[in-house]
CSV table of C-alpha atoms in Angstrom, one decimal:
chain,number,residue,atom,x,y,z
A,14,MET,CA,-18.6,-136.8,103.4
A,15,ASN,CA,-17.5,-135.4,100.0
A,16,ASN,CA,-21.1,-134.5,99.1
A,17,LYS,CA,-21.4,-132.5,102.3
A,18,LYS,CA,-18.2,-130.5,101.4
A,19,TYR,CA,-19.4,-129.9,97.9
A,20,THR,CA,-22.7,-128.6,99.2
A,21,LEU,CA,-21.0,-126.4,101.8
A,22,GLY,CA,-18.8,-125.0,99.0
A,23,ILE,CA,-21.8,-124.1,96.9
A,24,ILE,CA,-23.5,-122.3,99.8
A,25,LEU,CA,-20.3,-120.3,100.5
A,26,MET,CA,-20.0,-119.2,96.9
A,27,LEU,CA,-23.6,-118.1,96.8
A,28,LEU,CA,-23.2,-116.1,100.1
A,29,SER,CA,-20.1,-114.4,98.7
A,30,SER,CA,-22.2,-112.5,96.1
A,31,ILE,CA,-24.7,-111.0,98.7
A,32,VAL,CA,-24.3,-107.3,99.6
A,33,PHE,CA,-24.3,-106.9,103.3
A,34,ALA,CA,-24.0,-103.1,103.7
A,35,GLN,CA,-26.5,-100.5,102.3
A,36,LYS,CA,-24.9,-97.3,101.1
A,37,SER,CA,-26.1,-94.1,99.5
A,38,GLN,CA,-26.5,-94.6,95.7
A,39,PHE,CA,-26.0,-92.1,92.9
A,40,THR,CA,-26.9,-92.3,89.3
A,41,LEU,CA,-24.9,-90.8,86.4
A,42,GLU,CA,-27.5,-88.0,86.2
A,43,ASP,CA,-27.1,-87.3,89.9
A,44,ILE,CA,-23.3,-86.8,89.6
A,45,ILE,CA,-23.7,-84.6,86.5
A,46,ASP,CA,-26.3,-82.4,88.2
A,47,ARG,CA,-24.0,-82.0,91.2
A,48,ALA,CA,-21.0,-81.2,89.0
A,49,ILE,CA,-23.0,-78.5,87.0
A,50,ASN,CA,-24.5,-76.9,90.1
A,51,GLN,CA,-21.8,-77.0,92.7
A,52,SER,CA,-18.4,-78.0,91.3
A,53,PRO,CA,-15.5,-75.6,91.3
A,54,ALA,CA,-15.4,-75.8,87.5
A,55,ALA,CA,-19.0,-74.8,87.3
A,56,LYS,CA,-18.4,-71.8,89.6
A,57,GLN,CA,-15.4,-70.7,87.5
A,58,ALA,CA,-17.6,-70.9,84.3
A,59,GLU,CA,-20.3,-68.9,86.0
A,60,THR,CA,-17.7,-66.2,87.0
A,61,ARG,CA,-16.3,-66.1,83.5
A,62,LYS,CA,-19.8,-65.6,82.1
A,63,GLU,CA,-20.4,-62.7,84.6
A,64,ASN,CA,-17.1,-61.2,83.8
A,65,ARG,CA,-17.8,-61.2,80.1
A,66,TYR,CA,-21.3,-59.7,80.7
A,67,TRP,CA,-19.7,-56.7,82.5
A,68,GLN,CA,-17.1,-56.3,79.8
A,69,TYR,CA,-20.0,-56.1,77.3
A,70,ARG,CA,-21.8,-53.5,79.5
A,71,PHE,CA,-18.5,-51.5,79.6
A,72,TYR,CA,-18.4,-51.6,75.8
A,73,LYS,CA,-22.0,-50.4,75.5
A,74,SER,CA,-21.3,-47.5,77.8
A,75,ASN,CA,-18.7,-46.2,75.3
A,76,TYR,CA,-21.6,-45.1,73.1
A,77,SER,CA,-23.7,-43.4,75.8
A,78,PRO,CA,-23.3,-39.7,76.8
A,79,GLN,CA,-21.0,-39.1,79.8
A,80,LEU,CA,-21.7,-36.4,82.4
A,81,ARG,CA,-18.4,-35.3,83.9
A,82,LEU,CA,-17.4,-32.9,86.6
A,83,ASN,CA,-13.7,-32.0,86.8
A,84,GLY,CA,-11.6,-29.3,88.2
A,85,THR,CA,-9.1,-28.1,90.8
A,86,LEU,CA,-10.2,-26.9,94.2
A,87,PRO,CA,-8.0,-25.2,95.2
A,88,ASP,CA,-4.6,-24.7,93.6
A,89,TYR,CA,-2.4,-22.8,96.1
A,90,ASN,CA,1.0,-21.4,95.0
A,91,ARG,CA,3.6,-19.5,97.1
A,92,ASP,CA,7.0,-19.0,95.5
A,93,PHE,CA,9.5,-16.7,93.8
A,94,PHE,CA,9.4,-16.2,90.1
A,95,SER,CA,11.6,-14.4,87.6
A,96,ASN,CA,10.2,-11.2,86.0
A,97,ARG,CA,11.9,-9.2,83.2
A,98,ILE,CA,11.2,-5.5,83.6
A,99,ASP,CA,11.2,-2.8,80.8
A,100,ASP,CA,15.0,-2.2,80.8
A,101,GLY,CA,15.7,-6.0,80.4
A,102,THR,CA,16.7,-6.6,83.9
A,103,ILE,CA,15.4,-9.8,85.5
A,104,VAL,CA,14.2,-9.5,89.1
A,105,PHE,CA,12.9,-12.2,91.4
A,106,GLN,CA,9.6,-11.5,93.0
A,107,SER,CA,7.5,-13.3,95.5
A,108,ARG,CA,3.9,-14.3,94.9
A,109,GLU,CA,1.1,-16.0,96.8
A,110,GLN,CA,-1.9,-17.0,94.7
A,111,ILE,CA,-4.9,-19.2,94.9
A,112,SER,CA,-6.8,-20.4,91.8
A,113,SER,CA,-9.7,-22.7,91.4
A,114,PHE,CA,-11.4,-24.3,88.4
A,115,ALA,CA,-14.5,-26.4,87.9
A,116,ASN,CA,-16.0,-27.7,84.6
A,117,LEU,CA,-19.3,-29.5,84.1
A,118,GLY,CA,-19.8,-31.1,80.8
A,119,ILE,CA,-21.7,-33.8,78.9
A,120,GLU,CA,-19.9,-35.7,76.1
A,121,GLN,CA,-21.4,-37.8,73.4
A,122,PRO,CA,-19.2,-40.1,71.2
A,123,LEU,CA,-20.0,-40.2,67.5
A,124,TYR,CA,-19.4,-43.8,66.5
A,125,TRP,CA,-20.2,-43.3,62.8
A,126,THR,CA,-17.4,-40.7,62.5
A,127,GLY,CA,-15.1,-41.6,65.4
A,128,GLY,CA,-15.3,-38.1,66.9
A,129,ASN,CA,-17.1,-36.7,69.9
A,130,ILE,CA,-19.2,-33.7,70.7
A,131,SER,CA,-19.5,-32.1,74.1
A,132,ILE,CA,-21.3,-29.3,75.9
A,133,ASN,CA,-19.4,-27.7,78.7
A,134,SER,CA,-19.8,-24.9,81.3
A,135,ASN,CA,-16.9,-23.8,83.5
A,136,LEU,CA,-15.9,-21.3,86.1
A,137,ASN,CA,-12.3,-20.0,86.9
A,138,TYR,CA,-11.4,-18.0,90.0
A,139,PHE,CA,-8.0,-16.3,90.6
A,140,ASP,CA,-6.8,-14.5,93.8
A,141,ASP,CA,-3.5,-12.8,94.2
A,142,LEU,CA,-3.1,-12.6,98.0
A,143,GLU,CA,-0.1,-10.3,98.0
A,144,ARG,CA,-1.6,-7.7,95.6
A,145,ASN,CA,-5.2,-8.2,96.7
A,146,ILE,CA,-6.3,-8.9,93.2
A,147,ASN,CA,-9.1,-11.4,92.4
A,148,GLN,CA,-11.0,-12.1,89.2
A,149,TYR,CA,-13.5,-14.5,87.8
A,150,ASN,CA,-13.7,-16.1,84.3
A,151,SER,CA,-16.7,-18.1,83.2
A,152,THR,CA,-17.8,-19.9,80.1
A,153,LEU,CA,-21.6,-20.0,80.2
A,154,PHE,CA,-21.7,-22.8,77.7
A,155,ASN,CA,-19.4,-24.2,75.1
A,156,VAL,CA,-20.2,-26.6,72.3
A,157,ARG,CA,-17.1,-28.5,71.1
A,158,LEU,CA,-16.5,-30.9,68.3
A,159,ASN,CA,-13.4,-33.1,68.1
A,160,GLN,CA,-13.2,-35.0,64.8
A,161,PRO,CA,-10.3,-37.1,63.4
A,162,LEU,CA,-10.1,-36.8,59.7
A,163,PHE,CA,-9.3,-40.1,57.8
A,164,GLY,CA,-8.3,-41.6,61.1
A,165,PHE,CA,-9.0,-45.1,62.6
A,166,ASN,CA,-12.5,-45.3,64.1
A,167,ASP,CA,-12.3,-47.7,67.1
A,168,LEU,CA,-16.0,-47.3,67.9
A,169,LYS,CA,-17.1,-48.3,64.4
A,170,TRP,CA,-15.1,-51.6,64.5
A,171,ASP,CA,-16.1,-52.3,68.1
A,172,ARG,CA,-19.7,-52.3,67.0
A,173,ARG,CA,-18.9,-55.1,64.6
A,174,THR,CA,-16.8,-57.3,66.9
A,175,GLU,CA,-18.0,-56.8,70.5
A,176,PRO,CA,-21.6,-58.1,70.0
A,177,LEU,CA,-20.1,-61.2,68.3
A,178,ARG,CA,-17.7,-61.6,71.2
A,179,TYR,CA,-20.5,-61.4,73.7
A,180,GLU,CA,-22.6,-63.8,71.9
A,181,GLU,CA,-19.6,-66.1,71.6
A,182,SER,CA,-19.1,-66.0,75.3
A,183,LYS,CA,-22.7,-67.0,76.0
A,184,ARG,CA,-22.4,-70.0,73.8
A,185,GLU,CA,-19.0,-70.8,75.4
A,186,TYR,CA,-20.7,-70.9,78.8
A,187,VAL,CA,-23.1,-73.6,77.6
A,188,GLU,CA,-20.3,-75.5,76.0
A,189,GLN,CA,-18.3,-75.3,79.3
A,190,LYS,CA,-21.3,-76.8,81.1
A,191,GLU,CA,-21.4,-79.6,78.6
A,192,ALA,CA,-17.6,-80.1,79.1
A,193,ILE,CA,-18.2,-80.3,82.8
A,194,SER,CA,-20.8,-83.0,82.2
A,195,ARG,CA,-18.2,-84.8,80.0
A,196,THR,CA,-15.6,-84.6,82.7
A,197,ALA,CA,-18.2,-85.8,85.3
A,198,VAL,CA,-18.7,-88.9,83.1
A,199,ASP,CA,-15.0,-89.6,83.3
A,200,ARG,CA,-14.9,-89.2,87.1
A,201,PHE,CA,-18.1,-91.3,87.4
A,202,PHE,CA,-16.7,-94.2,85.4
A,203,SER,CA,-13.3,-94.0,87.1
A,204,PHE,CA,-15.0,-94.5,90.4
A,205,LEU,CA,-17.3,-97.1,88.9
A,206,ASP,CA,-14.3,-99.0,87.5
A,207,ALA,CA,-12.8,-99.0,91.0
A,208,GLN,CA,-16.1,-100.1,92.5
A,209,ILE,CA,-16.5,-102.9,90.1
A,210,ASN,CA,-12.9,-104.0,90.5
A,211,GLN,CA,-13.4,-104.0,94.2
A,212,GLN,CA,-16.5,-106.1,93.9
A,213,ILE,CA,-14.7,-108.5,91.6
A,214,ALA,CA,-11.7,-108.7,93.9
A,215,GLN,CA,-13.9,-109.4,97.0
A,216,PHE,CA,-16.0,-112.0,95.1
A,217,ASN,CA,-12.8,-113.7,93.8
A,218,LEU,CA,-11.3,-113.7,97.3
A,219,ALA,CA,-14.4,-115.4,98.8
A,220,ASN,CA,-14.4,-117.9,95.9
A,221,ASN,CA,-10.7,-118.7,96.1
A,222,ASP,CA,-11.0,-119.1,99.9
A,223,THR,CA,-13.8,-121.6,99.4
A,224,ILE,CA,-11.9,-123.4,96.6
A,225,TYR,CA,-8.8,-123.6,98.8
A,226,LYS,CA,-10.9,-125.3,101.5
A,227,ILE,CA,-12.3,-127.7,99.0
A,228,GLU,CA,-8.9,-128.5,97.6
A,229,GLN,CA,-7.6,-129.1,101.1
A,230,GLY,CA,-10.4,-131.6,101.6
A,231,ARG,CA,-9.6,-133.3,98.3
A,232,TYR,CA,-5.9,-133.4,99.1
A,233,ASN,CA,-6.6,-134.9,102.5
A,234,ILE,CA,-8.6,-137.8,100.9
A,235,GLY,CA,-6.1,-138.1,98.1
A,236,THR,CA,-8.2,-137.0,95.2
A,237,THR,CA,-6.0,-134.0,94.2
A,238,SER,CA,-2.3,-133.3,94.1
A,239,LYS,CA,0.0,-131.2,96.2
A,240,ASP,CA,0.8,-129.1,93.1
A,241,LYS,CA,-2.9,-128.1,92.6
A,242,LEU,CA,-3.3,-127.3,96.2
A,243,LEU,CA,-0.3,-125.0,96.1
A,244,GLN,CA,-1.7,-123.4,92.9
A,245,VAL,CA,-5.0,-122.6,94.7
A,246,GLU,CA,-3.2,-121.3,97.7
A,247,LEU,CA,-1.1,-119.0,95.5
A,248,GLN,CA,-4.2,-117.8,93.8
A,249,LEU,CA,-5.8,-117.1,97.2
A,250,LEU,CA,-2.8,-114.9,98.2
A,251,ARG,CA,-3.0,-113.0,95.0
A,252,SER,CA,-6.7,-112.4,95.6
A,253,GLN,CA,-5.9,-110.9,99.0
A,254,GLN,CA,-3.4,-108.6,97.3
A,255,ASP,CA,-6.0,-107.6,94.7
A,256,VAL,CA,-8.6,-106.7,97.3
A,257,ALA,CA,-6.1,-104.4,99.1
A,258,GLN,CA,-5.2,-102.7,95.8
A,259,ALA,CA,-8.8,-102.4,94.7
A,260,GLN,CA,-9.7,-100.7,98.0
A,261,LEU,CA,-6.9,-98.2,97.6
A,262,ASP,CA,-7.9,-97.5,94.0
A,263,MET,CA,-11.5,-97.0,95.1
A,264,GLU,CA,-10.6,-94.5,97.8
A,265,THR,CA,-8.5,-92.5,95.3
A,266,ALA,CA,-11.3,-92.5,92.8
A,267,ARG,CA,-13.8,-91.5,95.5
A,268,LEU,CA,-11.6,-88.6,96.5
A,269,GLN,CA,-11.3,-87.4,92.9
A,270,LEU,CA,-15.0,-87.6,92.4
A,271,ARG,CA,-15.8,-85.7,95.6
A,272,SER,CA,-13.2,-83.0,94.7
A,273,PHE,CA,-14.6,-82.5,91.2
A,274,THR,CA,-18.4,-82.5,92.0
A,275,GLY,CA,-18.1,-80.6,95.3
A,276,LEU,CA,-19.7,-83.6,97.1
A,277,MET,CA,-18.6,-82.9,100.6
A,278,ASP,CA,-20.7,-85.5,102.4
A,279,GLU,CA,-18.3,-87.8,104.1
A,280,ARG,CA,-20.7,-90.8,104.0
A,281,GLU,CA,-19.7,-93.7,101.7
A,282,PHE,CA,-21.7,-94.1,98.5
A,283,GLU,CA,-21.8,-96.3,95.5
A,284,LEU,CA,-22.7,-95.7,91.9
A,285,ILE,CA,-25.5,-97.3,89.8
A,286,LEU,CA,-24.5,-98.6,86.5
A,287,PRO,CA,-26.1,-96.4,83.7
A,288,GLU,CA,-27.4,-99.2,81.6
A,289,SER,CA,-30.5,-97.4,80.3
A,290,ILE,CA,-29.3,-96.2,76.9
A,291,PRO,CA,-31.4,-93.5,75.0
A,292,GLU,CA,-32.5,-94.5,71.6
A,293,PHE,CA,-32.0,-92.0,68.8
A,294,ASP,CA,-30.4,-91.6,65.4
A,295,VAL,CA,-27.7,-89.1,64.6
A,296,ASP,CA,-27.6,-87.7,61.0
A,297,TYR,CA,-24.3,-86.0,60.0
A,298,SER,CA,-26.0,-83.1,58.1
A,299,GLU,CA,-28.3,-82.4,61.0
A,300,ALA,CA,-25.5,-82.5,63.5
A,301,LEU,CA,-23.3,-80.2,61.3
A,302,THR,CA,-26.3,-77.7,60.9
A,303,HIS,CA,-26.8,-77.6,64.7
A,304,ALA,CA,-23.1,-77.1,65.3
A,305,GLN,CA,-22.9,-74.2,62.8
A,306,ASN,CA,-26.0,-72.6,64.2
A,307,ASN,CA,-25.1,-73.0,67.9
A,308,ARG,CA,-21.4,-73.3,68.5
A,309,ALA,CA,-19.2,-70.4,69.6
A,310,ASP,CA,-16.5,-71.5,67.2
A,311,PHE,CA,-18.6,-70.7,64.2
A,312,ILE,CA,-19.2,-67.1,65.4
A,313,ALA,CA,-15.5,-66.9,66.3
A,314,PHE,CA,-14.7,-67.5,62.6
A,315,GLU,CA,-16.6,-64.4,61.6
A,316,ARG,CA,-15.2,-62.4,64.4
A,317,ARG,CA,-11.6,-63.3,63.5
A,318,LYS,CA,-12.2,-62.3,59.9
A,319,ILE,CA,-13.5,-58.9,61.0
A,320,GLU,CA,-10.5,-58.4,63.4
A,321,ALA,CA,-8.1,-59.1,60.5
A,322,GLU,CA,-9.9,-56.5,58.4
A,323,ARG,CA,-9.7,-54.1,61.4
A,324,GLU,CA,-5.9,-54.5,61.5
A,325,VAL,CA,-5.6,-53.6,57.9
A,326,ALA,CA,-7.9,-50.5,58.3
A,327,GLN,CA,-5.8,-49.4,61.3
A,328,ALA,CA,-2.6,-49.8,59.4
A,329,ARG,CA,-4.0,-47.8,56.5
A,330,ALA,CA,-5.2,-45.0,58.9
A,331,GLU,CA,-1.9,-44.7,60.6
A,332,ARG,CA,-0.2,-43.4,57.5
A,333,PHE,CA,-0.9,-39.8,58.6
A,334,GLN,CA,-2.9,-38.1,61.2
A,335,THR,CA,-5.3,-35.1,60.7
A,336,ASP,CA,-7.6,-33.8,63.4
A,337,MET,CA,-10.2,-31.0,63.4
A,338,THR,CA,-11.5,-29.1,66.4
A,339,ALA,CA,-14.3,-26.6,66.4
A,340,SER,CA,-16.2,-24.9,69.2
A,341,PHE,CA,-18.7,-22.1,69.9
A,342,GLY,CA,-19.8,-20.6,73.2
A,343,LEU,CA,-20.3,-17.6,75.4
A,344,ASN,CA,-17.8,-16.5,78.0
A,345,ASN,CA,-17.0,-13.5,80.2
A,346,ALA,CA,-14.5,-12.3,82.8
A,347,SER,CA,-15.1,-9.9,85.7
A,348,ASP,CA,-13.9,-8.9,89.1
A,349,ASN,CA,-17.4,-9.4,90.4
A,350,TYR,CA,-19.0,-12.8,90.3
A,351,ASP,CA,-22.5,-11.3,89.7
A,352,ASP,CA,-21.4,-9.7,86.5
A,353,LEU,CA,-20.1,-12.9,84.9
A,354,TYR,CA,-23.4,-13.8,83.2
A,355,THR,CA,-24.3,-10.4,81.8
A,356,ASN,CA,-23.1,-9.0,78.5
A,357,THR,CA,-21.3,-12.2,77.6
A,358,ASN,CA,-19.0,-12.4,74.6
A,359,ASN,CA,-19.0,-14.9,71.8
A,360,GLN,CA,-16.3,-17.5,71.9
A,361,GLN,CA,-15.3,-19.4,68.7
A,362,ARG,CA,-12.4,-21.7,67.9
A,363,PHE,CA,-11.5,-23.7,64.9
A,364,ASN,CA,-8.3,-25.5,64.0
A,365,VAL,CA,-7.1,-28.4,61.8
A,366,SER,CA,-3.9,-30.1,62.9
A,367,PHE,CA,-2.0,-32.7,60.8
A,368,ASN,CA,1.0,-34.9,61.1
A,369,ILE,CA,2.2,-36.3,57.7
A,370,PRO,CA,5.5,-38.2,57.4
A,371,LEU,CA,7.2,-37.1,54.2
A,372,ILE,CA,10.0,-39.6,54.3
A,373,ASP,CA,9.6,-42.7,56.5
A,374,TRP,CA,12.0,-45.1,54.7
A,375,GLY,CA,9.2,-47.6,53.9
A,376,ARG,CA,7.8,-47.7,57.4
A,377,ASN,CA,4.1,-47.2,56.4
A,378,LYS,CA,4.5,-49.6,53.5
A,379,ALA,CA,6.0,-52.3,55.8
A,380,ARG,CA,3.2,-51.8,58.3
A,381,MET,CA,0.5,-52.1,55.6
A,382,ARG,CA,2.1,-55.2,54.0
A,383,THR,CA,2.4,-56.8,57.4
A,384,ALA,CA,-1.3,-56.3,58.1
A,385,LEU,CA,-2.3,-57.7,54.6
A,386,ALA,CA,0.0,-60.7,55.1
A,387,ASN,CA,-1.6,-61.3,58.6
A,388,GLN,CA,-5.0,-61.1,57.0
A,389,ARG,CA,-4.2,-63.7,54.4
A,390,LEU,CA,-2.7,-66.0,57.0
A,391,ASN,CA,-5.7,-65.5,59.2
A,392,ASP,CA,-8.0,-66.5,56.2
A,393,TYR,CA,-5.9,-69.7,55.7
A,394,VAL,CA,-6.0,-70.6,59.4
A,395,ILE,CA,-9.8,-70.0,59.6
A,396,ALA,CA,-10.3,-72.2,56.4
A,397,GLN,CA,-8.4,-75.0,58.1
A,398,ASP,CA,-10.3,-74.5,61.3
A,399,GLU,CA,-13.6,-74.8,59.5
A,400,GLN,CA,-12.5,-78.0,57.9
A,401,ASN,CA,-11.4,-79.4,61.3
A,402,PHE,CA,-14.7,-78.2,62.7
A,403,GLU,CA,-16.6,-80.3,60.1
A,404,GLN,CA,-14.3,-83.2,60.4
A,405,GLU,CA,-14.7,-83.3,64.2
A,406,ILE,CA,-18.5,-83.6,63.7
A,407,LEU,CA,-18.2,-86.3,61.1
A,408,THR,CA,-15.8,-88.3,63.2
A,409,MET,CA,-18.1,-88.1,66.2
A,410,VAL,CA,-21.2,-89.1,64.3
A,411,ARG,CA,-19.5,-92.2,62.8
A,412,GLN,CA,-17.9,-93.1,66.1
A,413,PHE,CA,-21.3,-92.9,67.8
A,414,GLU,CA,-22.8,-95.4,65.4
A,415,VAL,CA,-19.9,-97.9,66.1
A,416,LEU,CA,-20.1,-97.4,69.9
A,417,ARG,CA,-23.8,-98.3,70.0
A,418,VAL,CA,-23.1,-101.6,68.2
A,419,GLN,CA,-20.0,-102.2,70.4
A,420,LEU,CA,-22.1,-101.7,73.5
A,421,GLU,CA,-24.7,-104.3,72.5
A,422,ILE,CA,-21.9,-106.8,71.8
A,423,THR,CA,-20.1,-106.3,75.1
A,424,LYS,CA,-23.3,-106.5,77.0
A,425,LYS,CA,-24.2,-109.8,75.4
A,426,SER,CA,-20.6,-111.0,76.0
A,427,ASP,CA,-20.9,-110.1,79.7
A,428,GLU,CA,-24.1,-112.1,80.0
A,429,VAL,CA,-22.6,-115.1,78.3
A,430,ALA,CA,-19.4,-115.0,80.3
A,431,GLN,CA,-21.4,-114.8,83.6
A,432,GLU,CA,-23.5,-117.8,82.6
A,433,ARG,CA,-20.4,-119.7,81.5
A,434,TYR,CA,-18.7,-119.1,84.8
A,435,LYS,CA,-21.7,-120.4,86.7
A,436,VAL,CA,-21.6,-123.6,84.6
A,437,ALA,CA,-17.9,-124.0,85.1
A,438,GLN,CA,-18.3,-123.4,88.8
A,439,ASN,CA,-20.9,-126.1,89.2
A,440,ARG,CA,-18.8,-128.6,87.1
A,441,TYR,CA,-15.7,-127.8,89.2
A,442,LEU,CA,-17.7,-128.5,92.4
A,443,ILE,CA,-18.7,-132.0,91.2
A,444,GLY,CA,-15.2,-132.7,89.9
A,445,LYS,CA,-15.9,-132.5,86.2
A,446,ILE,CA,-13.2,-129.9,85.4
A,447,ASP,CA,-10.0,-128.9,87.2
A,448,ILE,CA,-9.0,-125.6,88.8
A,449,THR,CA,-7.2,-124.4,85.6
A,450,ASN,CA,-10.4,-124.4,83.5
A,451,LEU,CA,-12.3,-122.8,86.3
A,452,ASN,CA,-9.7,-120.0,86.5
A,453,ILE,CA,-10.0,-119.5,82.7
A,454,ALA,CA,-13.8,-119.0,83.0
A,455,LEU,CA,-13.3,-116.7,86.0
A,456,THR,CA,-10.8,-114.5,84.0
A,457,GLU,CA,-13.1,-114.4,81.0
A,458,LYS,CA,-16.0,-113.4,83.3
A,459,ASP,CA,-14.1,-110.5,84.8
A,460,ASN,CA,-12.7,-109.3,81.5
A,461,ALA,CA,-16.2,-109.3,79.9
A,462,LYS,CA,-17.6,-107.3,82.8
A,463,ARG,CA,-14.7,-104.7,82.4
A,464,SER,CA,-15.2,-104.6,78.7
A,465,TYR,CA,-18.9,-103.8,79.2
A,466,ILE,CA,-18.1,-101.0,81.7
A,467,ASN,CA,-15.6,-99.6,79.2
A,468,SER,CA,-18.2,-99.6,76.4
A,469,LEU,CA,-20.7,-97.8,78.7
A,470,ARG,CA,-18.0,-95.2,79.5
A,471,SER,CA,-17.2,-94.7,75.8
A,472,PHE,CA,-20.9,-94.4,74.9
A,473,TRP,CA,-21.7,-91.8,77.6
A,474,SER,CA,-18.5,-89.9,76.9
A,475,ALA,CA,-19.4,-89.7,73.2
A,476,TYR,CA,-23.0,-88.8,74.0
A,477,PHE,CA,-21.9,-85.7,76.0
A,478,ASP,CA,-19.2,-84.9,73.5
A,479,LEU,CA,-21.9,-84.8,70.8
A,480,ARG,CA,-24.0,-82.5,73.0
A,481,ARG,CA,-21.0,-80.2,73.5
A,482,LEU,CA,-20.0,-80.2,69.8
A,483,THR,CA,-23.6,-79.4,68.6
A,484,LEU,CA,-25.3,-77.8,71.6
A,485,TYR,CA,-28.2,-80.1,70.8
A,486,ASP,CA,-29.6,-83.0,72.6
A,487,PHE,CA,-30.6,-85.7,70.1
A,488,SER,CA,-32.2,-87.8,72.7
A,489,SER,CA,-34.9,-85.2,73.7
A,490,LYS,CA,-34.5,-83.2,70.4
A,491,GLN,CA,-34.0,-80.0,72.2
A,492,LEU,CA,-31.6,-77.1,71.7
A,493,LEU,CA,-29.1,-76.6,74.6
A,494,TYR,CA,-28.6,-73.0,73.7
A,495,THR,CA,-31.2,-70.4,72.8
A,496,PRO,CA,-30.3,-66.6,72.8
A,497,GLU,CA,-33.4,-65.6,74.8
A,498,ASN,CA,-32.5,-68.0,77.7
A,499,ASN,CA,-28.8,-67.1,78.0
């Protein structure tokens, strides 16, 4: 009779490990691909990339000629105005006038000097409706130069910083995609943890239910005590609670994974354990070289230095202001529009304006010293950032070496713990060990499995962190960023 119960217990335990339902399955690569292609984070990164592209196009347009048409069509005025006559008396007279103005010009910035040169043609029309007077004034053409002297040249400094900023944004986009992959790894393993915990809880519930039935049989024939039977019953109740909690945790993790990856399919799915680990070596000097050549941060260091120099140059240029304006053209005025472009007159203008503070109570000195102090501070901050940059790479390389060893150990421990539990289970069924020793083996089996999953999480997280920090895939030995492809 007892042998039949033991045989039945073995059959029930074996059946508890069989998967009855078939679900959609996703690998880690599947989840990462979905996150990169359709997640809200990926769409935000793509939009930021597009935004930075158009900002760069706007910057480039500052150096191209601009064709402009401006004017007033018409300008109508009807009012009373004060007029001083010859004897000094002021009289108020009415007027009704219409005037119009149109100017067509092409303007070219001069980035090497900070000025601009333009060619313009304009036409003015005036009509006094009360006095029946109308007149035209036209500038056939006008060449005009506006040039700040000793001033701050925005265009010159923008040519140094904006290409770097644009290149920086392209590399940031690739880094953002790698960061999305890294987050996808976290979401993947959060769900996988919940999935494994649910499987463990269901397996333990089935086992504890079987063990409880076995202990009831033993108690009925007097081969076990009431204390052990109550211990098993308590363990069964805890298993039922663990299954309910594991199911709730799994639903929460599934929702988080769907939300991040944009996986809107309502069907249930399960994840496949990513146990295939790529084999490659990571050398610190190679990793640092790739990081320096590829990362946006390294370009940002150079850009920040130039921007600090720019602030000093701007502070120096603001000490005084001097501008030169020169123009040459042909113009004419006539009551008849047809006579405007005959017998035109030369038009020349030239002036130099200046604004020099003679006493500013140390204002310019303070502005200059502030800019120099900010430049020194910026140099110190960049030097520290460069050290942190290198330290981050070194830490990641060393951590990666440890994680690979840790993964091998936890995988072997998981295999040993699984085998030990099977042996303990069989010994329990034939009465060689008690329930306490079986529970110890069960706990060690579950902990070993969780440790192995955590080691896999740590390895894959470090793998994508390394890709993000270097923009290089050591597994396939390929660059993740190339200027011609981004």
